XYZ file of C-alpha atoms in Angstrom:
154
model
C 0.000 0.000 0.000
C 1.497 3.302 -1.100
C 1.104 6.442 0.946
C -0.411 9.287 -1.080
C 2.067 12.085 -1.853
C -0.263 14.593 -0.196
C 0.433 12.951 3.166
C 4.150 13.637 2.885
C 3.475 17.125 1.582
C 1.026 17.863 4.394
C 3.343 16.670 7.151
C 6.347 18.390 5.600
C 4.342 21.597 5.275
C 3.425 21.485 8.952
C 7.064 20.999 9.954
C 8.157 23.829 7.645
C 5.358 26.113 8.865
C 6.462 25.578 12.462
C 10.024 26.409 11.417
C 8.893 29.599 9.650
C 6.808 30.654 12.662
C 9.826 30.097 14.904
C 12.048 32.202 12.635
C 9.528 35.064 12.839
C 9.333 34.733 16.621
C 13.130 34.669 17.002
C 13.603 37.710 14.745
C 11.094 39.721 16.801
C 12.694 38.616 20.082
C 16.144 39.526 18.754
C 14.960 43.000 17.763
C 13.624 43.528 21.288
C 16.935 42.442 22.808
C 18.951 44.642 20.445
C 17.020 47.762 21.444
C 17.079 47.004 25.183
C 19.643 49.401 26.643
C 19.247 47.979 30.151
C 21.043 44.767 29.197
C 24.717 44.351 30.005
C 27.239 43.567 27.267
C 27.419 39.937 28.411
C 23.626 39.687 28.142
C 23.726 41.088 24.595
C 26.401 38.514 23.695
C 24.292 35.696 25.128
C 21.177 36.825 23.238
C 23.164 37.185 19.991
C 24.493 33.644 20.361
C 21.034 32.373 21.318
C 19.582 34.044 18.227
C 22.141 32.336 15.996
C 21.480 28.936 17.590
C 17.730 29.291 17.334
C 17.784 30.554 13.759
C 19.928 27.588 12.771
C 17.488 25.215 14.465
C 14.471 26.852 12.822
C 16.105 26.865 9.383
C 16.902 23.179 9.795
C 13.248 22.525 10.671
C 12.182 24.309 7.470
C 14.667 22.255 5.435
C 13.570 19.019 7.084
C 9.931 19.826 6.335
C 10.736 20.512 2.681
C 12.673 17.248 2.369
C 9.826 15.322 3.992
C 7.381 16.945 1.582
C 9.500 15.805 -1.377
C 9.279 12.145 -0.363
C 5.926 11.604 -2.042
C 6.969 13.292 -5.278
C 10.321 11.625 -5.942
C 9.718 8.752 -8.358
C 13.146 7.357 -7.610
C 11.787 5.989 -4.317
C 9.873 3.352 -6.228
C 12.761 2.620 -8.588
C 15.603 2.517 -6.094
C 15.014 1.192 -2.577
C 18.679 1.909 -1.777
C 18.209 5.611 -2.554
C 14.999 5.642 -0.502
C 16.857 4.026 2.400
C 19.670 6.567 2.317
C 17.158 9.413 1.936
C 15.216 8.300 5.011
C 18.454 7.774 6.956
C 19.444 11.321 5.966
C 16.087 12.616 7.204
C 16.553 10.777 10.494
C 20.063 12.209 10.885
C 18.758 15.722 10.226
C 15.992 15.180 12.788
C 18.564 13.912 15.299
C 20.791 16.936 14.626
C 17.771 19.201 15.110
C 17.117 17.596 18.496
C 20.775 18.016 19.485
C 20.692 21.701 18.505
C 17.545 22.237 20.556
C 19.074 20.462 23.565
C 22.269 22.501 23.315
C 20.203 25.704 23.254
C 18.233 24.548 26.281
C 21.464 23.764 28.114
C 22.995 27.142 27.232
C 19.832 28.901 28.410
C 19.890 26.905 31.641
C 23.528 27.881 32.308
C 22.722 31.538 31.576
C 19.682 31.467 33.884
C 21.834 29.939 36.633
C 24.394 32.709 36.179
C 21.670 35.349 36.448
C 20.265 33.643 39.533
C 23.671 33.638 41.241
C 24.191 37.297 40.343
C 20.747 38.196 41.740
C 21.338 36.217 44.941
C 24.652 37.976 45.446
C 23.039 41.391 44.947
C 20.196 40.458 47.296
C 22.633 39.285 49.951
C 24.636 42.514 49.768
C 21.415 44.548 49.991
C 20.266 42.503 52.981
C 23.628 43.093 54.690
C 23.428 46.835 53.986
C 19.868 46.934 55.345
C 20.957 45.105 58.484
C 23.783 47.602 58.994
C 21.373 50.534 58.604
C 18.922 48.977 61.056
C 21.673 48.369 63.593
C 23.101 51.864 63.144
C 19.732 53.476 63.823
C 18.766 51.050 66.578
C 15.468 50.002 65.125
C 13.871 46.888 63.814
C 11.425 47.345 60.998
C 10.100 43.808 60.580
C 10.326 40.666 62.647
C 8.649 37.321 62.500
C 6.221 38.480 65.194
C 4.090 41.454 64.142
C 3.681 42.566 67.791
C 7.446 43.171 68.044
C 7.679 45.410 64.948
C 8.907 48.945 65.642
C 8.940 52.028 63.494
C 12.198 53.798 62.708
C 11.974 57.499 63.435
């Protein structure tokens, strides 16, 4: 039983459409990051690298969708099972590479988020220490665990 070519074309079109939608989303996100003056230079570098990774992944999804769509229209599949085998193996390798690219982007984003979290914790700790010093210097306690013990600083 042969699969109709429209099935391959439909599935490939869906994969390509997802890739195109992701490219549009990544371009818009990159434009927002480029115009954000509050970001540090290291943040701009990270977002530039993330943009490149994600564009590569999305472009590969578009390519994979196009190659899947071609499956139903290549007559050589019926004539040469060896070509069909290598073609499908190539598609599987591209899909595997796409998954690896997505995982590497997720890992890079996780490392970046951890770095931001450590930086924020460090800033919070220094602010807490400064607040404690101010409280001790003025001899007042603004908040405690027991609301009855709270005192106003004057």
